[in-house]
mmCIF file of C-alpha atoms and ligand atoms in Angstrom:
data_model
loop_
_atom_site.group_PDB
_atom_site.id
_atom_site.type_symbol
_atom_site.label_atom_id
_atom_site.label_comp_id
_atom_site.label_asym_id
_atom_site.label_seq_id
_atom_site.Cartn_x
_atom_site.Cartn_y
_atom_site.Cartn_z
ATOM 1 C CA UNK A 1174 -3.723 -11.731 26.138
ATOM 2 C CA UNK A 1175 -3.158 -12.928 22.597
ATOM 3 C CA UNK A 1176 -2.847 -10.297 19.922
ATOM 4 C CA UNK A 1177 -5.210 -10.657 17.001
ATOM 5 C CA UNK A 1178 -3.466 -8.697 14.311
ATOM 6 C CA UNK A 1179 -5.665 -7.356 11.534
ATOM 7 C CA UNK A 1180 -3.665 -4.244 10.664
ATOM 8 C CA UNK A 1181 -1.473 -5.649 7.925
ATOM 9 C CA UNK A 1182 -1.875 -2.653 5.616
ATOM 10 C CA UNK A 1183 -0.089 -0.637 8.322
ATOM 11 C CA UNK A 1184 2.702 -3.164 8.662
ATOM 12 C CA UNK A 1185 3.203 -6.927 8.771
ATOM 13 C CA UNK A 1186 4.912 -9.480 10.959
ATOM 14 C CA UNK A 1187 8.394 -10.291 9.684
ATOM 15 C CA UNK A 1188 8.134 -13.901 8.472
ATOM 16 C CA UNK A 1189 10.297 -16.326 10.500
ATOM 17 C CA UNK A 1190 11.995 -17.535 7.278
ATOM 18 C CA UNK A 1191 12.855 -13.902 6.535
ATOM 19 C CA UNK A 1192 14.397 -13.348 9.978
ATOM 20 C CA UNK A 1193 16.432 -16.508 9.507
ATOM 21 C CA UNK A 1194 17.675 -15.365 6.097
ATOM 22 C CA UNK A 1195 18.739 -11.899 7.264
ATOM 23 C CA UNK A 1196 20.316 -12.643 10.651
ATOM 24 C CA UNK A 1197 23.731 -13.857 9.424
ATOM 25 C CA UNK A 1198 24.104 -10.523 7.591
ATOM 26 C CA UNK A 1199 23.777 -8.681 10.895
ATOM 27 C CA UNK A 1200 26.463 -10.813 12.508
ATOM 28 C CA UNK A 1201 29.041 -12.944 10.662
ATOM 29 C CA UNK A 1202 28.747 -11.583 7.116
ATOM 30 C CA UNK A 1203 29.270 -7.890 7.623
ATOM 31 C CA UNK A 1204 31.388 -7.221 4.534
ATOM 32 C CA UNK A 1205 30.698 -4.274 2.253
ATOM 33 C CA UNK A 1206 29.286 -5.577 -1.050
ATOM 34 C CA UNK A 1207 31.410 -3.028 -2.953
ATOM 35 C CA UNK A 1208 34.717 -4.315 -1.522
ATOM 36 C CA UNK A 1209 37.287 -6.043 -3.723
ATOM 37 C CA UNK A 1210 37.800 -8.931 -1.280
ATOM 38 C CA UNK A 1211 35.603 -11.984 -1.415
ATOM 39 C CA UNK A 1212 34.330 -11.437 2.152
ATOM 40 C CA UNK A 1213 32.473 -8.399 0.782
ATOM 41 C CA UNK A 1214 31.995 -9.843 -2.695
ATOM 42 C CA UNK A 1215 30.054 -12.816 -1.311
ATOM 43 C CA UNK A 1216 27.610 -10.400 0.256
ATOM 44 C CA UNK A 1217 27.274 -8.749 -3.165
ATOM 45 C CA UNK A 1218 26.336 -12.151 -4.624
ATOM 46 C CA UNK A 1219 23.605 -12.538 -2.015
ATOM 47 C CA UNK A 1220 22.230 -9.102 -2.933
ATOM 48 C CA UNK A 1221 22.103 -10.234 -6.553
ATOM 49 C CA UNK A 1222 19.928 -13.157 -5.497
ATOM 50 C CA UNK A 1223 17.587 -10.838 -3.568
ATOM 51 C CA UNK A 1224 17.355 -8.507 -6.563
ATOM 52 C CA UNK A 1225 16.373 -11.438 -8.770
ATOM 53 C CA UNK A 1226 13.665 -12.522 -6.308
ATOM 54 C CA UNK A 1227 12.166 -9.030 -6.157
ATOM 55 C CA UNK A 1228 12.309 -8.791 -9.964
ATOM 56 C CA UNK A 1229 10.484 -12.140 -10.219
ATOM 57 C CA UNK A 1230 7.720 -10.915 -7.904
ATOM 58 C CA UNK A 1231 6.765 -8.168 -10.375
ATOM 59 C CA UNK A 1232 7.870 -9.601 -13.717
ATOM 60 C CA UNK A 1233 10.884 -7.266 -14.058
ATOM 61 C CA UNK A 1234 14.564 -7.884 -14.773
ATOM 62 C CA UNK A 1235 17.109 -7.526 -11.933
ATOM 63 C CA UNK A 1236 18.713 -4.485 -13.600
ATOM 64 C CA UNK A 1237 15.378 -2.665 -13.283
ATOM 65 C CA UNK A 1238 15.291 -3.022 -9.473
ATOM 66 C CA UNK A 1239 16.684 -0.241 -7.254
ATOM 67 C CA UNK A 1240 16.712 -0.761 -3.491
ATOM 68 C CA UNK A 1241 15.630 2.250 -1.430
ATOM 69 C CA UNK A 1242 14.853 2.863 2.246
ATOM 70 C CA UNK A 1243 11.028 2.645 2.038
ATOM 71 C CA UNK A 1244 7.941 3.114 -0.095
ATOM 72 C CA UNK A 1245 7.935 6.843 0.595
ATOM 73 C CA UNK A 1246 11.454 7.245 -0.800
ATOM 74 C CA UNK A 1247 10.542 5.213 -3.886
ATOM 75 C CA UNK A 1248 7.441 7.335 -4.533
ATOM 76 C CA UNK A 1249 9.265 10.649 -4.068
ATOM 77 C CA UNK A 1250 12.246 9.560 -6.148
ATOM 78 C CA UNK A 1251 9.992 8.534 -9.045
ATOM 79 C CA UNK A 1252 8.089 11.822 -9.121
ATOM 80 C CA UNK A 1253 11.198 13.986 -8.759
ATOM 81 C CA UNK A 1254 13.055 11.989 -11.414
ATOM 82 C CA UNK A 1255 10.158 12.410 -13.844
ATOM 83 C CA UNK A 1256 9.915 16.175 -13.443
ATOM 84 C CA UNK A 1257 13.667 16.641 -13.546
ATOM 85 C CA UNK A 1258 14.026 14.656 -16.723
ATOM 86 C CA UNK A 1259 11.121 16.515 -18.378
ATOM 87 C CA UNK A 1260 11.950 20.133 -17.405
ATOM 88 C CA UNK A 1261 9.556 21.612 -19.959
ATOM 89 C CA UNK A 1262 6.520 19.810 -18.588
ATOM 90 C CA UNK A 1263 4.859 21.170 -15.463
ATOM 91 C CA UNK A 1264 1.795 19.032 -14.872
ATOM 92 C CA UNK A 1265 1.471 15.946 -12.646
ATOM 93 C CA UNK A 1266 -1.723 13.896 -12.870
ATOM 94 C CA UNK A 1267 -2.719 11.822 -9.853
ATOM 95 C CA UNK A 1268 -5.799 10.817 -7.848
ATOM 96 C CA UNK A 1269 -7.523 12.283 -4.815
ATOM 97 C CA UNK A 1270 -7.003 9.145 -2.765
ATOM 98 C CA UNK A 1271 -3.227 8.678 -2.843
ATOM 99 C CA UNK A 1272 -1.265 7.841 0.309
ATOM 100 C CA UNK A 1273 0.215 10.775 2.295
ATOM 101 C CA UNK A 1274 3.650 9.413 1.288
ATOM 102 C CA UNK A 1275 3.054 10.956 -2.117
ATOM 103 C CA UNK A 1276 0.108 13.308 -1.534
ATOM 104 C CA UNK A 1277 2.128 15.560 0.761
ATOM 105 C CA UNK A 1278 4.950 15.839 -1.778
ATOM 106 C CA UNK A 1279 2.453 17.371 -4.222
ATOM 107 C CA UNK A 1280 1.827 20.243 -1.786
ATOM 108 C CA UNK A 1281 5.537 21.110 -1.934
ATOM 109 C CA UNK A 1282 5.669 20.748 -5.708
ATOM 110 C CA UNK A 1283 2.560 22.937 -6.147
ATOM 111 C CA UNK A 1284 4.326 25.706 -4.216
ATOM 112 C CA UNK A 1285 7.262 25.299 -6.599
ATOM 113 C CA UNK A 1286 5.012 26.006 -9.583
ATOM 114 C CA UNK A 1287 3.933 22.536 -10.669
ATOM 115 C CA UNK A 1288 0.308 21.998 -11.643
ATOM 116 C CA UNK A 1289 -1.015 18.937 -9.847
ATOM 117 C CA UNK A 1290 -4.306 17.549 -11.114
ATOM 118 C CA UNK A 1291 -6.139 15.363 -8.594
ATOM 119 C CA UNK A 1292 -8.561 13.084 -10.447
ATOM 120 C CA UNK A 1293 -11.746 12.380 -8.440
ATOM 121 C CA UNK A 1294 -13.208 8.999 -7.541
ATOM 122 C CA UNK A 1295 -16.872 8.041 -7.160
ATOM 123 C CA UNK A 1296 -18.701 6.725 -4.075
ATOM 124 C CA UNK A 1297 -17.170 3.307 -4.664
ATOM 125 C CA UNK A 1298 -13.618 4.638 -4.885
ATOM 126 C CA UNK A 1299 -13.531 4.080 -8.670
ATOM 127 C CA UNK A 1300 -11.426 6.523 -10.686
ATOM 128 C CA UNK A 1301 -13.260 8.959 -12.988
ATOM 129 C CA UNK A 1302 -11.652 7.838 -16.245
ATOM 130 C CA UNK A 1303 -13.201 10.586 -18.411
ATOM 131 C CA UNK A 1304 -11.836 13.254 -16.081
ATOM 132 C CA UNK A 1305 -8.501 11.434 -16.047
ATOM 133 C CA UNK A 1306 -8.032 11.223 -19.822
ATOM 134 C CA UNK A 1307 -9.263 14.794 -20.312
ATOM 135 C CA UNK A 1308 -6.582 15.964 -17.855
ATOM 136 C CA UNK A 1309 -3.663 14.685 -19.926
ATOM 137 C CA UNK A 1310 -1.960 17.172 -22.213
ATOM 138 C CA UNK A 1311 1.422 18.099 -23.719
ATOM 139 C CA UNK A 1312 2.421 19.632 -20.396
ATOM 140 C CA UNK A 1313 1.995 16.362 -18.425
ATOM 141 C CA UNK A 1314 5.354 15.169 -17.080
ATOM 142 C CA UNK A 1315 4.051 12.142 -15.212
ATOM 143 C CA UNK A 1316 0.933 10.258 -14.219
ATOM 144 C CA UNK A 1317 1.098 8.641 -10.804
ATOM 145 C CA UNK A 1318 -1.754 6.425 -9.646
ATOM 146 C CA UNK A 1319 -1.747 3.984 -6.765
ATOM 147 C CA UNK A 1320 -2.360 0.360 -7.719
ATOM 148 C CA UNK A 1321 -4.408 -0.409 -4.600
ATOM 149 C CA UNK A 1322 -5.765 1.886 -1.948
ATOM 150 C CA UNK A 1323 -4.373 1.337 1.541
ATOM 151 C CA UNK A 1324 -7.664 2.187 3.276
ATOM 152 C CA UNK A 1325 -10.302 0.451 1.143
ATOM 153 C CA UNK A 1326 -8.216 -2.001 -0.895
ATOM 154 C CA UNK A 1327 -9.929 -0.730 -4.078
ATOM 155 C CA UNK A 1328 -7.675 -1.216 -7.099
ATOM 156 C CA UNK A 1329 -7.293 1.164 -10.004
ATOM 157 C CA UNK A 1330 -6.951 -0.461 -13.467
ATOM 158 C CA UNK A 1331 -3.319 0.662 -13.718
ATOM 159 C CA UNK A 1332 -2.350 -2.005 -16.244
ATOM 160 C CA UNK A 1333 -4.799 -0.735 -18.888
ATOM 161 C CA UNK A 1334 -4.383 2.952 -18.013
ATOM 162 C CA UNK A 1335 -0.586 2.765 -18.136
ATOM 163 C CA UNK A 1336 -0.649 1.341 -21.687
ATOM 164 C CA UNK A 1337 -2.839 4.209 -22.850
ATOM 165 C CA UNK A 1338 -0.653 6.785 -21.071
ATOM 166 C CA UNK A 1339 2.507 5.309 -22.582
ATOM 167 C CA UNK A 1340 0.964 5.547 -26.066
ATOM 168 C CA UNK A 1341 0.614 9.276 -25.432
ATOM 169 C CA UNK A 1342 4.327 9.572 -24.575
ATOM 170 C CA UNK A 1343 3.781 10.349 -20.889
ATOM 171 C CA UNK A 1344 5.665 8.664 -18.017
ATOM 172 C CA UNK A 1345 3.611 6.429 -15.728
ATOM 173 C CA UNK A 1346 4.383 5.667 -12.079
ATOM 174 C CA UNK A 1347 2.368 3.498 -9.730
ATOM 175 C CA UNK A 1348 2.516 3.220 -5.965
ATOM 176 C CA UNK A 1349 2.141 -0.555 -5.643
ATOM 177 C CA UNK A 1350 3.062 -0.598 -1.952
ATOM 178 C CA UNK A 1351 -0.220 -2.264 -0.979
ATOM 179 C CA UNK A 1352 -0.614 -4.418 -4.082
ATOM 180 C CA UNK A 1353 2.822 -6.048 -4.140
ATOM 181 C CA UNK A 1354 2.934 -9.452 -2.489
ATOM 182 C CA UNK A 1355 -0.869 -9.733 -2.496
ATOM 183 C CA UNK A 1356 -1.764 -9.951 -6.187
ATOM 184 C CA UNK A 1357 0.059 -10.961 -9.378
ATOM 185 C CA UNK A 1358 2.015 -8.093 -10.862
ATOM 186 C CA UNK A 1359 3.662 -8.405 -14.257
ATOM 187 C CA UNK A 1360 5.089 -5.059 -15.283
ATOM 188 C CA UNK A 1361 6.258 -6.487 -18.609
ATOM 189 C CA UNK A 1362 2.713 -6.518 -19.988
ATOM 190 C CA UNK A 1363 1.945 -2.959 -18.866
ATOM 191 C CA UNK A 1364 3.037 0.570 -19.707
ATOM 192 C CA UNK A 1365 4.354 1.178 -16.182
ATOM 193 C CA UNK A 1366 7.687 3.032 -16.228
ATOM 194 C CA UNK A 1367 8.239 3.178 -12.472
ATOM 195 C CA UNK A 1368 6.683 1.266 -9.574
ATOM 196 C CA UNK A 1369 7.159 1.573 -5.795
ATOM 197 C CA UNK A 1370 7.273 -1.275 -3.285
ATOM 198 C CA UNK A 1371 7.786 -1.474 0.459
ATOM 199 C CA UNK A 1372 9.135 -4.543 2.246
ATOM 200 C CA UNK A 1373 7.276 -4.146 5.536
ATOM 201 C CA UNK A 1374 3.928 -4.585 3.792
ATOM 202 C CA UNK A 1375 4.761 -8.157 2.816
ATOM 203 C CA UNK A 1376 6.587 -9.662 5.759
ATOM 204 C CA UNK A 1377 10.049 -8.083 5.391
ATOM 205 C CA UNK A 1378 11.279 -5.571 7.998
ATOM 206 C CA UNK A 1379 10.571 -1.850 7.998
ATOM 207 C CA UNK A 1380 13.078 0.431 6.323
ATOM 208 C CA UNK A 1381 13.507 -1.273 2.961
ATOM 209 C CA UNK A 1382 11.827 -0.365 -0.308
ATOM 210 C CA UNK A 1383 12.243 -0.815 -4.032
ATOM 211 C CA UNK A 1384 11.800 1.411 -7.023
ATOM 212 C CA UNK A 1385 11.312 -0.461 -10.283
ATOM 213 C CA UNK A 1386 12.590 1.609 -13.211
ATOM 214 C CA UNK A 1387 11.793 0.222 -16.643
ATOM 215 C CA UNK A 1388 14.883 -0.166 -18.827
ATOM 216 C CA UNK A 1389 15.325 2.941 -20.963
ATOM 217 C CA UNK A 1390 13.364 5.295 -18.683
ATOM 218 C CA UNK A 1391 15.042 8.683 -18.287
ATOM 219 C CA UNK A 1392 16.040 8.888 -14.631
ATOM 220 C CA UNK A 1393 17.961 11.194 -12.322
ATOM 221 C CA UNK A 1394 18.772 9.942 -8.819
ATOM 222 C CA UNK A 1395 17.455 11.616 -5.698
ATOM 223 C CA UNK A 1396 20.197 10.198 -3.485
ATOM 224 C CA UNK A 1397 23.384 11.245 -5.245
ATOM 225 C CA UNK A 1398 26.544 9.589 -3.969
ATOM 226 C CA UNK A 1399 28.472 6.414 -4.678
ATOM 227 C CA UNK A 1400 28.051 4.028 -7.564
ATOM 228 C CA UNK A 1401 25.666 1.728 -5.648
ATOM 229 C CA UNK A 1402 22.525 0.560 -7.452
ATOM 230 C CA UNK A 1403 24.287 1.470 -10.735
ATOM 231 C CA UNK A 1404 24.419 5.114 -9.690
ATOM 232 C CA UNK A 1405 20.655 5.320 -9.265
ATOM 233 C CA UNK A 1406 20.726 5.426 -5.441
ATOM 234 C CA UNK A 1407 23.929 6.232 -3.621
ATOM 235 C CA UNK A 1408 24.723 4.905 -0.143
ATOM 236 C CA UNK A 1409 26.098 1.644 1.209
ATOM 237 C CA UNK A 1410 23.425 -0.996 0.881
ATOM 238 C CA UNK A 1411 21.173 -1.989 3.796
ATOM 239 C CA UNK A 1412 22.398 -5.523 3.250
ATOM 240 C CA UNK A 1413 20.425 -7.498 5.839
ATOM 241 C CA UNK A 1414 17.159 -5.797 4.902
ATOM 242 C CA UNK A 1415 17.761 -6.282 1.185
ATOM 243 C CA UNK A 1416 18.326 -9.988 1.784
ATOM 244 C CA UNK A 1417 15.192 -10.039 3.938
ATOM 245 C CA UNK A 1418 13.194 -8.385 1.194
ATOM 246 C CA UNK A 1419 14.448 -10.907 -1.343
ATOM 247 C CA UNK A 1420 13.313 -13.773 0.874
ATOM 248 C CA UNK A 1421 9.949 -12.097 1.556
ATOM 249 C CA UNK A 1422 9.462 -11.587 -2.199
ATOM 250 C CA UNK A 1423 10.241 -15.259 -2.863
ATOM 251 C CA UNK A 1424 7.703 -16.363 -0.223
ATOM 252 C CA UNK A 1425 5.075 -13.888 -1.428
ATOM 253 C CA UNK A 1426 5.419 -15.144 -4.993
ATOM 254 C CA UNK A 1427 4.989 -18.740 -3.819
ATOM 255 C CA UNK A 1428 1.848 -17.774 -1.913
ATOM 256 C CA UNK A 1429 0.378 -15.930 -4.880
ATOM 257 C CA UNK A 1430 1.294 -18.696 -7.339
ATOM 258 C CA UNK A 1431 -0.168 -21.517 -5.235
ATOM 259 C CA UNK A 1432 -3.293 -19.422 -4.630
ATOM 260 C CA UNK A 1433 -2.866 -19.284 -0.834
ATOM 261 C CA UNK A 1434 -4.275 -15.787 -0.951
ATOM 262 C CA UNK A 1435 -7.675 -17.345 -1.716
ATOM 263 C CA UNK A 1436 -7.764 -18.433 1.967
ATOM 264 C CA UNK A 1437 -7.072 -14.869 3.075
ATOM 265 C CA UNK A 1438 -9.904 -13.500 0.948
ATOM 266 C CA UNK A 1439 -12.273 -16.214 2.216
ATOM 267 C CA UNK A 1440 -11.534 -15.150 5.786
ATOM 268 C CA UNK A 1441 -11.954 -11.485 4.871
ATOM 269 C CA UNK A 1442 -15.289 -12.226 3.163
ATOM 270 C CA UNK A 1443 -16.553 -14.162 6.167
ATOM 271 C CA UNK A 1444 -15.589 -11.346 8.546
ATOM 272 C CA UNK A 1445 -17.215 -8.746 6.322
ATOM 273 C CA UNK A 1446 -20.473 -10.554 5.639
ATOM 274 C CA UNK A 1447 -21.002 -11.565 9.278
ATOM 275 C CA UNK A 1448 -20.328 -8.056 10.593
ATOM 276 C CA UNK A 1449 -22.719 -6.535 8.054
ATOM 277 C CA UNK A 1450 -25.316 -9.109 9.052
ATOM 278 C CA UNK A 1451 -24.929 -8.652 12.814
ATOM 279 C CA UNK A 1452 -24.481 -4.880 13.031
ATOM 280 C CA UNK A 1453 -27.271 -2.638 11.752
ATOM 281 C CA UNK A 1454 -26.327 0.589 9.949
ATOM 282 C CA UNK A 1455 -23.018 -0.820 8.744
ATOM 283 C CA UNK A 1456 -21.667 -0.845 5.212
ATOM 284 C CA UNK A 1457 -18.508 -1.510 3.219
ATOM 285 C CA UNK A 1458 -16.531 1.499 1.997
ATOM 286 C CA UNK A 1459 -15.569 1.067 -1.638
ATOM 287 C CA UNK A 1460 -16.382 -1.408 -4.367
ATOM 288 C CA UNK A 1461 -15.946 -5.054 -3.497
ATOM 289 C CA UNK A 1462 -15.149 -6.438 -6.964
ATOM 290 C CA UNK A 1463 -11.736 -5.022 -7.781
ATOM 291 C CA UNK A 1464 -10.286 -5.040 -4.333
ATOM 292 C CA UNK A 1465 -7.229 -6.414 -2.545
ATOM 293 C CA UNK A 1466 -7.933 -9.896 -1.165
ATOM 294 C CA UNK A 1467 -7.009 -8.971 2.405
ATOM 295 C CA UNK A 1468 -8.770 -5.648 3.058
ATOM 296 C CA UNK A 1469 -12.200 -4.503 4.135
ATOM 297 C CA UNK A 1470 -13.159 -1.062 5.367
ATOM 298 C CA UNK A 1471 -16.448 -1.159 7.241
ATOM 299 C CA UNK A 1472 -18.375 1.912 8.345
ATOM 300 C CA UNK A 1473 -20.322 1.517 11.568
ATOM 301 C CA UNK A 1474 -22.549 4.536 11.428
ATOM 302 C CA UNK A 1475 -23.015 6.958 14.331
ATOM 303 C CA UNK A 1476 -20.008 5.884 16.373
ATOM 304 C CA UNK A 1477 -16.459 7.154 16.658
ATOM 305 C CA UNK A 1478 -13.706 5.038 15.046
ATOM 306 C CA UNK A 1479 -11.122 5.845 17.727
ATOM 307 C CA UNK A 1480 -13.493 4.668 20.484
ATOM 308 C CA UNK A 1481 -14.144 1.453 18.558
ATOM 309 C CA UNK A 1482 -10.389 0.870 18.255
ATOM 310 C CA UNK A 1483 -9.864 1.410 21.981
ATOM 311 C CA UNK A 1484 -12.531 -1.126 22.848
ATOM 312 C CA UNK A 1485 -11.186 -3.602 20.285
ATOM 313 C CA UNK A 1486 -7.781 -3.106 21.860
ATOM 314 C CA UNK A 1487 -9.177 -4.336 25.200
ATOM 315 C CA UNK A 1488 -9.703 -7.687 23.470
ATOM 316 C CA UNK A 1489 -6.266 -7.613 21.837
ATOM 317 C CA UNK A 1490 -7.717 -6.894 18.385
ATOM 318 C CA UNK A 1491 -5.537 -4.601 16.258
ATOM 319 C CA UNK A 1492 -7.053 -2.767 13.305
ATOM 320 C CA UNK A 1493 -7.076 0.788 12.062
ATOM 321 C CA UNK A 1494 -9.534 3.625 11.690
ATOM 322 C CA UNK A 1495 -7.807 4.904 8.549
ATOM 323 C CA UNK A 1496 -4.249 4.649 7.294
ATOM 324 C CA UNK A 1497 -1.600 4.393 10.014
ATOM 325 C CA UNK A 1498 -0.329 7.810 9.073
ATOM 326 C CA UNK A 1499 -3.691 9.543 9.435
ATOM 327 C CA UNK A 1500 -4.863 7.942 12.673
ATOM 328 C CA UNK A 1501 -3.927 10.161 15.557
ATOM 329 C CA UNK A 1502 -5.826 12.961 13.903
ATOM 330 C CA UNK A 1503 -9.589 13.108 14.378
ATOM 331 C CA UNK A 1504 -10.162 14.397 10.847
ATOM 332 C CA UNK A 1505 -12.037 11.835 8.742
ATOM 333 C CA UNK A 1506 -9.692 10.269 6.227
ATOM 334 C CA UNK A 1507 -9.154 12.137 2.943
ATOM 335 C CA UNK A 1508 -9.861 8.881 1.086
ATOM 336 C CA UNK A 1509 -13.337 8.427 2.560
ATOM 337 C CA UNK A 1510 -14.052 12.145 2.094
ATOM 338 C CA UNK A 1511 -13.019 11.943 -1.570
ATOM 339 C CA UNK A 1512 -15.459 9.037 -1.943
ATOM 340 C CA UNK A 1513 -18.237 11.135 -0.459
ATOM 341 C CA UNK A 1514 -18.783 8.780 2.497
ATOM 342 C CA UNK A 1515 -21.158 10.634 4.840
ATOM 343 C CA UNK A 1516 -19.532 12.215 7.894
ATOM 344 C CA UNK A 1517 -21.334 9.898 10.350
ATOM 345 C CA UNK A 1518 -20.085 6.830 8.468
ATOM 346 C CA UNK A 1519 -16.539 8.051 7.727
ATOM 347 C CA UNK A 1520 -15.980 8.690 11.441
ATOM 348 C CA UNK A 1521 -16.994 5.162 12.384
ATOM 349 C CA UNK A 1522 -14.961 3.361 9.732
ATOM 350 C CA UNK A 1523 -12.653 0.517 10.664
ATOM 351 C CA UNK A 1524 -10.134 -1.051 8.312
ATOM 352 C CA UNK A 1525 -9.426 -4.732 8.847
ATOM 353 C CA UNK A 1526 -6.431 -5.913 6.847
ATOM 354 C CA UNK A 1527 -5.521 -9.593 7.070
ATOM 355 C CA UNK A 1528 -2.477 -11.654 6.232
ATOM 356 C CA UNK A 1529 -1.646 -15.301 5.700
ATOM 357 C CA UNK A 1530 -1.079 -15.589 9.457
ATOM 358 C CA UNK A 1531 -4.732 -14.952 10.394
ATOM 359 C CA UNK A 1532 -6.873 -17.951 11.327
ATOM 360 C CA UNK A 1533 -10.571 -18.746 11.194
ATOM 361 C CA UNK A 1534 -10.606 -18.857 15.003
ATOM 362 C CA UNK A 1535 -9.454 -15.240 15.078
ATOM 363 C CA UNK A 1536 -12.119 -14.222 12.579
ATOM 364 C CA UNK A 1537 -14.806 -15.898 14.702
ATOM 365 C CA UNK A 1538 -13.512 -14.106 17.790
ATOM 366 C CA UNK A 1539 -13.718 -10.711 16.084
ATOM 367 C CA UNK A 1540 -17.199 -11.498 14.740
ATOM 368 C CA UNK A 1541 -18.272 -12.259 18.318
ATOM 369 C CA UNK A 1542 -16.698 -9.182 19.913
ATOM 370 C CA UNK A 1543 -17.603 -6.433 17.439
ATOM 371 C CA UNK A 1544 -21.426 -6.231 17.711
ATOM 372 C CA UNK A 1545 -21.497 -5.598 21.498
ATOM 373 C CA UNK A 1546 -18.734 -2.981 21.125
ATOM 374 C CA UNK A 1547 -20.761 -1.051 18.557
ATOM 375 C CA UNK A 1548 -23.933 -1.460 20.583
ATOM 376 C CA UNK A 1549 -22.311 -0.068 23.742
ATOM 377 C CA UNK A 1550 -20.860 2.914 21.919
ATOM 378 C CA UNK A 1551 -24.153 3.655 20.194
ATOM 379 C CA UNK A 1552 -25.924 3.737 23.534
ATOM 380 C CA UNK A 1553 -23.628 6.655 24.416
ATOM 381 C CA UNK A 1554 -23.784 8.377 21.017
ATOM 382 C CA UNK A 1555 -25.943 11.505 20.590
ATOM 383 C CA UNK A 1556 -25.777 11.000 16.785
ATOM 384 C CA UNK A 1557 -27.212 7.521 17.153
ATOM 385 C CA UNK A 1558 -30.009 8.721 19.450
ATOM 386 C CA UNK A 1559 -30.841 11.462 16.957
ATOM 387 C CA UNK A 1560 -30.737 9.100 13.946
ATOM 388 C CA UNK A 1561 -32.817 6.253 15.328
ATOM 389 C CA UNK A 1562 -34.895 8.387 17.685
ATOM 390 C CA UNK A 1563 -33.904 6.616 20.900
HETATM 391 C C1 LIG B 1608 -0.109 3.014 -0.513
HETATM 392 C C2 LIG B 1608 1.101 3.332 0.305
HETATM 393 N N1 LIG B 1608 2.122 4.010 -0.257
HETATM 394 C C3 LIG B 1608 3.229 4.316 0.421
HETATM 395 C C4 LIG B 1608 3.371 3.954 1.736
HETATM 396 C C5 LIG B 1608 4.634 4.314 2.450
HETATM 397 O O1 LIG B 1608 5.483 3.196 2.603
HETATM 398 P P1 LIG B 1608 6.657 3.246 3.680
HETATM 399 O O2 LIG B 1608 6.014 3.090 5.011
HETATM 400 O O3 LIG B 1608 7.529 2.070 3.345
HETATM 401 O O4 LIG B 1608 7.354 4.523 3.502
HETATM 402 C C6 LIG B 1608 2.347 3.253 2.376
HETATM 403 C C7 LIG B 1608 2.445 2.906 3.809
HETATM 404 O O5 LIG B 1608 1.446 2.740 4.511
HETATM 405 C C8 LIG B 1608 1.180 2.930 1.643
HETATM 406 O O6 LIG B 1608 0.179 2.253 2.192
#
């Protein structure tokens, strides 16, 4: 059975060009980039190239790019660096819909005496800006807001907000793990001080991330060790993955620049509109205007998301009922709860996240298979019987 992969916000296929670029650095070219000999030095040159490509993807300079092990490390490093370099400030301002990669760190920091303010969102997943600006004060060490939500794709206006925050002398971090590689990012025109990326969300392998640190930002490393990454992240470089990420960044930039992502959003829009048309009591979670081009979260009311996924799986269709990290628990996702999505809809929500590898044929297949799946499950659902009186 062919796999129809629509779970790209969980992780992506490593692009064949990326595999090709990284393989020699797992075999012939195994030198340490810090070595004095040219066998290692040549590897160092290749890392420089990768750093430039990642910088180009987000409008940064190579010196502002620090390679890490993943998006989670980048997020945690940014927050810890901000509070360590501002020891007199004890407040962190964030949103209620952040990824667990960062949300769970706040629980630890709250126990250590930090005041974490979680700004609410409305039914469409839009940030409450009045609440946000009223939360900022002289005690705020850092604002951290995700650029795009992993479950709904809804984007916060981080470019505008970061400029305002910077004017108030407060550090600004954004988790751009889902945005990077899908939309144009140009940090130079924003007030963003730190930004997190993860390679496996845009066709590089798992286990490689980046933290962008704007030149001049006060920073203390989380991983203290050797002089690697100019002392900002100790540890011998994950060479092959860094090279892979550089290649993936180069390809992603090409795809954004030549507007290939328009095809992805056309496919997403077709999938969404047809499913809404064919399945009664279905709706999109989150606003559809400022949204990632590849994501749609659709609530099929009165059915259970996990059961939907199992039946989709029988047809080889891969999607998600929430973020990869939250599925496995039957609790409705904290994102949908923060948006006030009713219980019966939150439970039946499926996230489809596409990539440039999806085809129209696949979309048509999913459009054909979904309505009977929902119908069968509703026939067995007591909620459905209660709601429609059958
Ligand atoms: C918005 C967001 N931030 C952070 C992460 C964590 O990235 P990583 O898996 O590279 O640690 C993810 C992963 O799903 C994510 O979607």
